[in-house]
Coordinates of C-alpha atoms and ligand atoms in Angstrom, one line a residue:
M1 CA 0.0 0.0 0.0
I2 CA 1.3 3.4 -0.9
T3 CA -0.8 5.5 1.5
S4 CA 1.5 7.4 3.8
V5 CA -0.1 8.1 7.2
R6 CA 2.8 10.4 8.1
Y7 CA 1.6 13.0 5.6
L8 CA -2.1 12.8 6.3
S9 CA -2.2 14.3 9.8
L10 CA 0.0 17.1 8.6
L11 CA -2.4 17.9 5.8
T12 CA -5.4 18.5 8.0
S13 CA -4.7 22.2 7.9
L14 CA -5.6 22.1 4.2
T15 CA -9.2 21.8 5.2
A16 CA -9.0 25.1 7.0
I17 CA -7.6 27.0 4.1
A18 CA -8.8 30.6 4.4
A19 CA -11.6 31.4 1.9
S20 CA -10.9 34.3 -0.4
V21 CA -12.7 35.7 -3.3
P22 CA -10.8 34.6 -6.4
A23 CA -10.0 37.2 -9.0
A24 CA -10.5 36.1 -12.6
R25 CA -8.9 37.6 -15.6
A26 CA -9.0 36.9 -19.3
D27 CA -6.5 34.7 -21.0
G28 CA -3.1 36.2 -21.8
P29 CA -1.2 35.2 -24.9
A30 CA -1.0 31.4 -25.4
G31 CA 2.0 29.9 -23.5
S32 CA 4.5 28.4 -25.9
G33 CA 4.5 25.0 -24.2
A34 CA 0.7 24.5 -23.7
G35 CA 0.0 20.9 -24.5
Y36 CA -3.0 21.8 -26.6
N37 CA -4.1 23.8 -29.6
T38 CA -5.0 27.0 -27.7
S39 CA -7.5 28.1 -30.4
R40 CA -9.6 25.2 -29.4
V41 CA -11.5 25.9 -26.2
G42 CA -13.6 22.8 -26.5
P43 CA -15.8 20.6 -28.7
D44 CA -18.4 22.2 -30.9
N45 CA -21.3 20.7 -28.9
A46 CA -20.4 22.7 -25.9
N47 CA -20.2 26.4 -25.0
C48 CA -16.8 26.7 -23.4
T49 CA -15.1 29.5 -21.5
R50 CA -11.4 29.4 -20.7
Q51 CA -10.0 31.8 -18.2
I52 CA -7.2 32.3 -15.7
Y53 CA -8.2 32.0 -12.0
Q54 CA -5.9 33.5 -9.4
L55 CA -5.9 31.3 -6.3
D56 CA -4.5 32.6 -3.0
L57 CA -3.6 29.5 -1.0
T58 CA -1.7 28.1 1.9
S59 CA -0.6 24.5 1.8
S60 CA 1.3 22.4 4.4
N61 CA 4.2 21.1 2.2
V62 CA 6.9 18.5 2.4
V63 CA 10.3 20.2 2.8
F64 CA 13.0 18.7 0.5
Q65 CA 16.4 19.4 2.0
N66 CA 19.8 18.8 0.5
V67 CA 18.3 18.9 -3.0
D68 CA 20.1 20.9 -5.7
H69 CA 17.5 23.3 -7.0
N70 CA 19.4 23.8 -10.2
A71 CA 19.7 20.1 -10.6
N72 CA 21.4 18.7 -13.7
Q73 CA 20.2 15.4 -15.3
T74 CA 22.9 13.3 -13.6
Y75 CA 21.7 14.6 -10.2
I76 CA 18.0 14.2 -11.0
T77 CA 18.6 10.6 -12.2
S78 CA 20.5 9.8 -9.0
L79 CA 17.7 11.1 -6.9
F80 CA 15.3 8.7 -8.6
Q81 CA 17.8 5.8 -7.9
T82 CA 17.8 6.7 -4.2
F83 CA 14.0 7.1 -4.1
L84 CA 13.1 3.7 -5.8
P85 CA 14.7 1.0 -3.7
S86 CA 13.9 2.5 -0.3
M87 CA 11.5 5.3 0.1
S88 CA 12.2 5.5 3.9
N89 CA 15.9 6.0 3.3
F90 CA 15.2 8.7 0.7
T91 CA 12.9 10.4 3.3
G92 CA 15.7 10.4 5.9
M93 CA 18.2 11.8 3.4
Y94 CA 16.1 14.4 1.6
E95 CA 13.0 15.3 3.6
S96 CA 12.7 17.3 6.8
S97 CA 10.5 15.7 9.5
Q98 CA 8.6 19.0 9.7
Q99 CA 6.2 20.3 7.1
Q100 CA 6.2 24.0 6.2
N101 CA 3.3 26.3 5.2
V102 CA 3.7 27.6 1.7
V103 CA 1.7 30.7 0.9
N104 CA 1.3 31.7 -2.7
N105 CA -1.0 33.1 -5.4
Y106 CA -1.2 30.7 -8.3
S107 CA -2.6 31.5 -11.8
L108 CA -4.4 28.5 -13.1
S109 CA -6.2 28.1 -16.4
G110 CA -9.6 26.5 -16.2
T111 CA -12.3 25.8 -18.8
L112 CA -16.0 25.5 -18.1
C113 CA -18.1 23.8 -20.8
T114 CA -21.9 23.7 -20.9
P115 CA -23.8 21.6 -23.4
K116 CA -25.2 23.7 -26.2
N117 CA -28.2 21.4 -26.4
G118 CA -29.2 22.0 -22.8
T119 CA -28.1 20.3 -19.5
K120 CA -29.8 17.5 -17.7
N121 CA -29.6 19.8 -14.7
P122 CA -27.8 23.1 -14.7
S123 CA -26.6 22.7 -11.1
H124 CA -24.8 19.5 -11.8
V125 CA -21.1 19.5 -12.9
Q126 CA -18.3 17.0 -13.6
Y127 CA -15.1 18.3 -12.2
L128 CA -12.1 16.8 -14.2
I129 CA -8.6 16.6 -12.9
H130 CA -5.8 15.3 -15.2
G131 CA -2.7 13.3 -14.3
V132 CA 1.0 13.4 -14.9
G133 CA 2.2 13.9 -18.5
F134 CA -0.9 15.7 -19.6
D135 CA -2.7 19.0 -19.1
S136 CA -6.5 19.5 -19.2
S137 CA -6.6 18.5 -22.9
Y138 CA -6.5 14.9 -21.6
W139 CA -10.3 15.5 -21.2
D140 CA -10.8 17.1 -24.6
F141 CA -8.2 15.0 -26.5
A142 CA -8.4 16.1 -30.1
A143 CA -6.8 13.2 -32.0
S144 CA -10.4 12.8 -33.2
E145 CA -13.7 14.0 -31.8
E146 CA -14.7 10.6 -30.3
Y147 CA -11.7 10.9 -27.9
S148 CA -13.1 14.0 -26.2
Y149 CA -14.7 13.2 -22.8
V150 CA -15.9 16.8 -22.6
R151 CA -17.9 16.2 -25.9
A152 CA -19.3 12.8 -24.7
A153 CA -20.3 14.5 -21.4
A154 CA -21.9 17.4 -23.2
D155 CA -23.8 15.0 -25.5
A156 CA -25.1 13.3 -22.3
G157 CA -26.2 16.7 -21.0
Y158 CA -23.4 17.4 -18.5
T159 CA -21.5 20.5 -17.8
T160 CA -17.7 20.0 -17.2
F161 CA -15.0 22.0 -15.5
R162 CA -11.3 21.1 -16.1
Y163 CA -8.1 23.0 -15.4
D164 CA -4.4 22.7 -16.2
R165 CA -2.7 21.6 -13.0
L166 CA 0.1 23.8 -11.7
G167 CA 3.1 23.6 -13.9
T168 CA 1.2 22.5 -17.0
G169 CA -0.7 23.9 -20.0
L170 CA -1.5 27.6 -19.6
S171 CA -1.2 27.6 -15.8
E172 CA 1.7 29.1 -13.9
K173 CA 5.0 27.1 -13.7
P174 CA 6.6 28.1 -10.3
S175 CA 10.4 27.8 -10.3
D176 CA 10.6 25.7 -7.2
A177 CA 10.0 22.2 -8.5
Y178 CA 10.5 20.6 -5.1
N179 CA 9.1 22.6 -2.3
V180 CA 6.3 24.4 -4.1
V181 CA 5.1 22.2 -7.0
Q182 CA 4.3 19.0 -5.1
S183 CA 1.2 17.1 -4.1
P184 CA 0.0 19.1 -1.0
T185 CA 0.0 22.3 -3.2
D186 CA -1.9 20.4 -5.9
L187 CA -4.4 19.2 -3.3
A188 CA -5.0 22.7 -1.9
I189 CA -5.7 23.9 -5.5
A190 CA -8.0 21.0 -6.2
I191 CA -10.0 21.6 -3.0
R192 CA -10.2 25.3 -3.7
F193 CA -11.7 24.7 -7.2
A194 CA -14.2 22.3 -5.7
Q195 CA -15.3 25.0 -3.2
M196 CA -15.5 27.6 -6.0
L197 CA -17.8 25.3 -8.0
R198 CA -20.1 25.1 -5.0
S199 CA -20.0 28.8 -4.2
G200 CA -20.7 30.1 -7.7
D201 CA -17.3 31.4 -8.4
I202 CA -17.0 29.5 -11.7
G203 CA -19.3 30.5 -14.5
G204 CA -21.6 32.2 -11.9
Q205 CA -23.4 29.0 -11.3
K206 CA -23.6 27.4 -7.8
F207 CA -23.3 23.7 -8.4
D208 CA -25.2 21.5 -5.8
K209 CA -23.9 18.2 -7.2
I210 CA -20.3 17.8 -8.1
V211 CA -18.8 14.5 -9.5
G212 CA -15.0 14.5 -9.1
V213 CA -13.5 12.7 -12.1
G214 CA -9.8 12.1 -12.1
H215 CA -7.2 10.3 -14.1
S216 CA -4.1 8.8 -12.5
Y217 CA -2.5 11.5 -10.3
G218 CA -5.7 13.5 -10.9
S219 CA -7.6 10.5 -9.3
V220 CA -5.2 10.6 -6.4
Q221 CA -6.3 14.2 -5.9
V222 CA -10.0 13.4 -6.2
Q223 CA -9.4 10.6 -3.7
A224 CA -7.6 13.0 -1.4
I225 CA -10.4 15.5 -1.6
T226 CA -12.9 12.9 -0.5
A227 CA -10.5 12.0 2.4
H228 CA -9.8 15.6 3.6
V229 CA -13.0 17.5 2.8
P230 CA -15.7 14.8 2.6
T231 CA -18.5 17.1 1.6
A232 CA -16.7 18.9 -1.2
L233 CA -17.7 16.2 -3.8
D234 CA -20.9 14.2 -4.1
A235 CA -19.4 11.3 -6.1
A236 CA -16.0 10.2 -7.2
L237 CA -15.0 8.6 -10.5
L238 CA -11.3 7.4 -10.3
Q239 CA -9.9 6.6 -13.7
G240 CA -6.5 5.0 -14.0
F241 CA -6.3 4.3 -10.3
S242 CA -5.8 1.7 -7.5
N243 CA -4.3 1.7 -4.1
N244 CA -1.6 -0.8 -5.0
G245 CA 1.8 0.8 -5.4
T246 CA 3.7 -2.0 -7.0
G247 CA 3.7 -0.4 -10.4
Q248 CA 4.9 3.0 -9.3
G249 CA 8.6 2.1 -9.3
P250 CA 8.4 0.6 -12.8
F251 CA 6.5 3.7 -13.9
L252 CA 9.2 6.1 -12.7
A253 CA 12.0 3.9 -14.0
G254 CA 10.3 3.2 -17.3
G255 CA 9.7 6.9 -18.0
S256 CA 13.5 7.7 -17.7
Y257 CA 12.2 11.1 -16.6
S258 CA 14.4 13.9 -18.1
I259 CA 14.7 17.6 -18.1
A260 CA 11.8 18.9 -20.2
T261 CA 13.6 21.9 -21.7
E262 CA 16.3 19.4 -23.0
V263 CA 13.8 16.9 -24.4
F264 CA 11.5 19.5 -26.0
P265 CA 13.6 22.6 -26.7
D266 CA 11.1 23.9 -29.2
R267 CA 8.2 23.8 -26.7
F268 CA 9.8 24.6 -23.4
S269 CA 12.5 27.2 -22.6
A270 CA 14.6 27.7 -19.5
D271 CA 12.9 31.0 -19.0
E272 CA 9.7 29.1 -18.4
L273 CA 10.8 25.9 -16.7
T274 CA 13.5 25.0 -14.2
N275 CA 15.4 21.8 -14.6
A276 CA 13.4 19.6 -12.3
Y277 CA 10.3 19.9 -14.6
L278 CA 10.5 16.5 -16.2
V279 CA 9.1 14.5 -19.1
T280 CA 9.6 11.0 -20.4
A281 CA 12.9 10.8 -22.1
V282 CA 11.8 9.4 -25.5
P283 CA 8.6 8.4 -27.2
Q284 CA 9.1 4.7 -26.3
A285 CA 9.4 5.7 -22.6
N286 CA 6.0 7.4 -22.8
Q287 CA 4.6 4.3 -24.6
F288 CA 6.0 2.1 -21.8
D289 CA 4.3 4.0 -19.1
F290 CA 1.0 5.0 -20.7
F291 CA 0.1 2.7 -23.7
Y292 CA -0.8 -0.9 -24.5
F293 CA 0.1 -2.0 -28.0
P294 CA -1.6 -2.4 -30.4
Y295 CA -4.8 -1.0 -29.0
F296 CA -4.2 2.7 -29.8
S297 CA -3.7 4.7 -33.1
A298 CA -0.5 6.2 -34.2
A299 CA -2.3 9.5 -34.3
A300 CA -3.4 9.3 -30.7
F301 CA 0.1 8.3 -29.6
N302 CA 1.8 11.0 -31.7
L303 CA -0.5 13.7 -30.3
T304 CA 0.1 12.5 -26.8
R305 CA 3.9 12.8 -27.3
A306 CA 3.7 16.0 -29.2
T307 CA 1.7 17.7 -26.4
E308 CA 3.3 15.9 -23.4
Q309 CA 3.5 18.1 -20.3
P310 CA 6.1 18.1 -17.6
A311 CA 5.8 17.0 -14.0
T312 CA 8.1 18.2 -11.3
Q313 CA 10.3 15.9 -9.4
G314 CA 8.6 17.2 -6.3
V315 CA 5.3 15.9 -7.7
L316 CA 6.8 12.6 -8.7
F317 CA 8.2 12.1 -5.2
T318 CA 5.0 13.0 -3.4
Q319 CA 2.2 12.0 -5.7
T320 CA 0.6 9.2 -3.7
A321 CA 1.4 10.8 -0.3
I322 CA -1.9 12.7 -0.1
M323 CA -4.1 9.6 -0.4
G324 CA -5.9 8.3 2.7
T325 CA -9.0 6.5 4.0
A326 CA -12.1 8.6 3.3
H327 CA -13.7 7.8 6.6
E328 CA -16.6 10.2 6.2
F329 CA -17.2 10.1 2.5
T330 CA -20.7 8.7 1.8
G331 CA -21.1 9.2 -1.9
P332 CA -20.8 6.6 -4.6
V333 CA -17.3 5.7 -5.9
H334 CA -16.4 4.2 -9.3
V335 CA -13.0 3.1 -10.3
V336 CA -12.2 2.7 -14.0
T337 CA -8.7 1.2 -14.7
G338 CA -7.4 -0.3 -17.9
A339 CA -6.7 -4.0 -17.6
Q340 CA -3.1 -3.4 -18.7
D341 CA -2.4 -0.3 -16.6
L342 CA 1.3 -0.1 -15.7
P343 CA 1.5 2.2 -12.7
F344 CA -1.6 1.1 -10.8
C345 CA -1.9 -2.6 -11.8
Y346 CA 1.6 -3.4 -13.0
R347 CA 0.1 -4.5 -16.3
D348 CA -2.4 -7.0 -15.0
C349 CA -5.4 -5.8 -13.0
Y350 CA -6.4 -9.4 -12.2
A351 CA -3.1 -10.3 -10.6
V352 CA -4.5 -10.5 -7.1
P353 CA -2.9 -12.8 -4.5
P354 CA -4.2 -16.4 -4.1
D355 CA -7.4 -16.4 -1.9
A356 CA -7.6 -12.6 -2.3
K357 CA -10.5 -10.7 -0.7
Y358 CA -11.3 -9.0 -4.0
P359 CA -11.4 -10.2 -7.6
N360 CA -9.0 -7.6 -9.0
I361 CA -6.5 -4.9 -7.9
P362 CA -8.7 -1.8 -8.4
A363 CA -11.4 -3.4 -6.2
Y364 CA -9.1 -3.0 -3.2
A365 CA -9.7 0.7 -3.4
Q366 CA -13.0 0.1 -1.6
E367 CA -11.0 -0.2 1.6
L368 CA -10.4 3.6 1.3
Y369 CA -14.2 4.0 1.4
P370 CA -15.8 2.5 4.5
K371 CA -19.0 4.6 4.3
T372 CA -19.5 4.8 0.5
S373 CA -23.1 4.3 -0.7
N374 CA -22.0 2.2 -3.7
F375 CA -18.5 1.1 -4.7
S376 CA -18.0 -0.3 -8.2
V377 CA -15.1 -1.1 -10.6
Y378 CA -14.9 -1.3 -14.3
I379 CA -11.8 -2.7 -16.1
P380 CA -11.8 -2.0 -19.8
A381 CA -10.0 -4.7 -21.7
N382 CA -7.0 -3.9 -24.0
T383 CA -6.4 -0.6 -22.3
G384 CA -3.2 0.8 -20.8
H385 CA -2.8 3.7 -18.3
A386 CA -3.8 6.6 -20.7
V387 CA -7.4 5.4 -20.9
N388 CA -8.6 8.3 -23.1
Q389 CA -6.0 7.6 -25.7
H390 CA -6.9 4.0 -26.4
Y391 CA -9.4 2.6 -29.0
S392 CA -11.6 1.7 -26.0
A393 CA -12.1 5.3 -25.0
P394 CA -15.6 6.0 -26.6
D395 CA -17.0 2.9 -25.0
V396 CA -15.4 3.6 -21.7
Y397 CA -16.9 7.1 -21.7
Q398 CA -20.4 5.6 -22.0
E399 CA -19.7 3.4 -19.0
M400 CA -18.4 6.4 -17.0
L401 CA -21.4 8.5 -18.0
A402 CA -23.7 5.7 -16.9
F403 CA -22.1 5.9 -13.4
V404 CA -22.5 9.7 -13.5
D405 CA -26.2 9.2 -14.4
S406 CA -26.7 6.8 -11.5
A407 CA -24.7 9.0 -9.1
L408 CA -26.8 12.1 -9.9
M409 CA -30.2 10.5 -10.0
Ligands
LIG1 C1 -6.7 24.5 -33.7 O1 -8.0 24.6 -33.4 C2 -8.8 25.4 -34.3 C3 -10.2 25.7 -33.7 O2 -10.7 24.4 -33.3 C4 -8.8 24.7 -35.6 O3 -9.5 25.6 -36.5 C5 -7.3 24.5 -36.1 O4 -7.4 23.8 -37.3 C6 -6.6 23.8 -35.1 N1 -5.2 23.7 -35.5 C7 -4.5 22.6 -35.5 C8 -3.0 22.7 -35.9 O5 -5.0 21.5 -35.2
LIG2 C1 -22.4 30.6 -23.9 O1 -21.9 31.1 -22.6 C2 -21.8 32.5 -22.5 C3 -21.1 32.8 -21.2 O2 -21.6 32.1 -20.2 C4 -23.2 33.0 -22.6 O3 -23.2 34.4 -22.6 C5 -23.9 32.6 -23.9 O4 -25.2 32.9 -24.0 C6 -23.8 31.1 -24.1 N1 -24.2 30.7 -25.4 C7 -25.0 29.6 -25.6 C8 -25.3 29.3 -27.1 O5 -25.4 28.9 -24.7
LIG3 C1 25.8 17.8 -12.0 O1 25.6 18.4 -10.7 C2 26.3 17.8 -9.7 C3 26.0 18.4 -8.4 O2 24.6 18.5 -8.2 C4 27.8 17.9 -10.0 O3 28.6 17.2 -9.0 C5 28.1 17.3 -11.3 O4 29.5 17.6 -11.7 C6 27.2 17.9 -12.4 N1 27.4 17.2 -13.6 C7 27.6 17.9 -14.8 C8 27.8 17.0 -16.0 O5 27.5 19.1 -14.9
LIG4 C1 -2.3 37.3 -3.3 O1 -3.0 38.3 -4.0 C2 -3.8 39.1 -3.1 C3 -4.6 40.1 -4.0 O2 -4.9 39.5 -5.2 C4 -3.0 39.8 -2.1 O3 -3.8 40.5 -1.2 C5 -2.1 38.8 -1.4 O4 -1.2 39.5 -0.5 C6 -1.4 37.9 -2.3 N1 -0.7 36.9 -1.5 C7 0.6 36.6 -1.7 C8 1.1 35.5 -0.8 O5 1.3 37.1 -2.5
LIG5 C1 -30.7 18.1 -28.9 O1 -31.8 17.6 -28.1 C2 -32.9 17.2 -28.8 C3 -34.0 16.7 -27.8 O2 -33.4 15.7 -27.0 C4 -32.5 16.1 -29.8 O3 -33.6 15.7 -30.6 C5 -31.5 16.6 -30.7 O4 -31.0 15.6 -31.6 C6 -30.3 17.2 -30.0 N1 -29.3 17.8 -30.9 C7 -28.0 17.6 -30.8 C8 -27.2 18.4 -31.7 O5 -27.5 16.9 -30.0
LIG6 C1 3.5 9.2 -36.0 O1 4.8 9.6 -35.8 C2 5.7 8.7 -36.5 C3 7.1 9.1 -36.1 O2 7.3 10.5 -36.1 C4 5.5 8.9 -38.0 O3 6.4 8.1 -38.7 C5 4.1 8.6 -38.3 O4 3.8 8.9 -39.7 C6 3.1 9.3 -37.5 N1 1.8 8.8 -37.7 C7 0.7 9.5 -37.7 C8 -0.6 8.9 -38.0 O5 0.7 10.7 -37.3
LIG7 C1 -0.5 -5.6 -6.0 O1 0.0 -5.6 -7.3 C2 1.0 -6.6 -7.6 C3 1.5 -6.4 -9.0 O2 0.5 -6.5 -9.9 C4 0.4 -8.0 -7.4 O3 1.3 -9.0 -7.5 C5 -0.3 -8.1 -6.0 O4 -1.0 -9.3 -5.9 C6 -1.2 -6.9 -5.8 N1 -1.7 -6.9 -4.4 C7 -3.0 -6.9 -4.1 C8 -3.3 -6.9 -2.7 O5 -3.8 -6.8 -5.0
LIG8 C1 -24.1 1.0 -8.0 O1 -23.2 1.2 -9.0 C2 -23.4 0.5 -10.2 C3 -22.2 0.7 -11.2 O2 -22.0 2.1 -11.3 C4 -24.7 0.8 -10.8 O3 -24.9 0.0 -11.9 C5 -25.8 0.5 -9.8 O4 -27.0 1.0 -10.3 C6 -25.5 1.3 -8.5 N1 -26.5 0.9 -7.5 C7 -27.2 1.8 -6.8 C8 -28.1 1.2 -5.7 O5 -27.0 3.0 -6.9
LIG9 C1 21.3 2.0 0.9 C2 21.5 3.4 1.1 O1 21.5 4.3 0.2 N1 21.6 3.8 2.4 C3 21.8 5.2 2.8 C4 20.6 5.6 3.7 O2 20.7 6.9 4.2 C5 21.9 7.1 4.9 C6 21.9 8.6 5.4 O3 20.7 8.9 6.0 C7 23.1 6.7 4.2 O4 24.3 6.9 5.0 C8 23.0 5.3 3.7 O5 24.2 5.1 2.8

């Protein structure tokens, strides 16, 4: 299990983040490294508005010490080597036993899309959080229209809100890739956006029902929201997720994570990103972590690589630390993980121990939800970690939307 109890108690202060009225401003010029075609705001069946939200936040962060903030590749790789065999040794060498409060204003780009053909209920929203290697275009993936979850949701009458996580897309890329851009900061942002959806600060609509939908590290954040602020969401849909950590090491090793400005000099410059913003080293490393051959098109793979977004080493080292048992969450929970997912199933979601309590690896996630009203799992066949980029995506979307229908009934 990858849940770290040590971090959880220290994160309780996140629930008490001071409320403030967020200022919104119009988009500036498109960032050079945004992972998406910035002239596309969304699919043509939805009325989409993209804007920058300024979030004033305090988060209780892990303190990395003895790390070289202007790390070179040799150093970054050696940190991964230390991290992989023994996390506790890494912790002793590179992390303080104390957390620190980090106070910042972050600019984040978010997009609200309402179905043009009317909503099932205007006060219901799906709140979409993407994972590592992507930005919010994971949810409006434009290799072809059938890959857009935003479109499928709008066709089904659902409003969606998605944002570029800190350090990706059109959102701010803070220079401190260890002590600022890490999972407690990302969780504080994710909680704040959920609160803003409730309070009418996004699109002027107060949403009474919010379904949190994540992918991978985005699902870790949705899970962490349900654990830390149990009333922030009404239902959770965790795509590309489990609470089995066996595949995390192979994921980090297989990605050969490398300095983004060196891998993609045409898209990322050193003015924008410091060295510990990382991407998979080569296309085949991206394939290794995210894809299951031959069940995806060359166009989907090429677009994923061409628009790949960085993750900081601080995020990669802390990404599962925010998970925890959601003791008070009572809504329904649905887990959708590809049968051949690498980081969360180590390539076989049915590889449970003999005499296992549950029939598959994702099903163990119900142990994080003692009070859920309904826990369910769907394991699409012939699907790797990047669910929305495989041929199965359109069918998977219908299954996900059936869960959303039942959750919002
Ligand atoms: C970018 O999106 C716009 C609007 O959807 C579209 O007209 C244009 O063809 C797209 N450009 C590329 C390179 O895909
Ligand atoms: C689209 O959204 C904008 C801003 O919320 C609104 O003014 C406009 O009327 C909407 N258009 C349609 C066709 O729903
Ligand atoms: C990389 O950085 C380390 C210190 O962090 C230094 O010892 C090493 O010489 C550097 N390597 C290169 C190739 O610059
Ligand atoms: C964030 O911005 C607000 C005004 O937008 C300002 O009052 C506050 O001091 C800022 N906080 C930080 C930490 O810069
Ligand atoms: C809009 O909704 C109506 C009524 O449900 C349906 O007949 C029509 O096909 C829909 N149009 C589109 C573009 O989805
Ligand atoms: C994908 O990229 C490869 C390598 O650059 C190229 O050979 C191939 O034609 C591309 N395929 C498509 C469908 O874009
Ligand atoms: C966790 O995943 C590993 C690798 O797939 C598997 O061998 C093990 O049985 C799993 N454990 C549980 C409890 O599912
Ligand atoms: C429980 O979830 C499953 C799968 O999402 C759904 O088919 C079923 O209707 C749900 N049951 C109840 C009682 O909501
Ligand atoms: C195996 C290994 O890397 N052990 C290291 C654990 O951390 C201590 C310092 O805290 C080192 O001295 C060990 O070499």
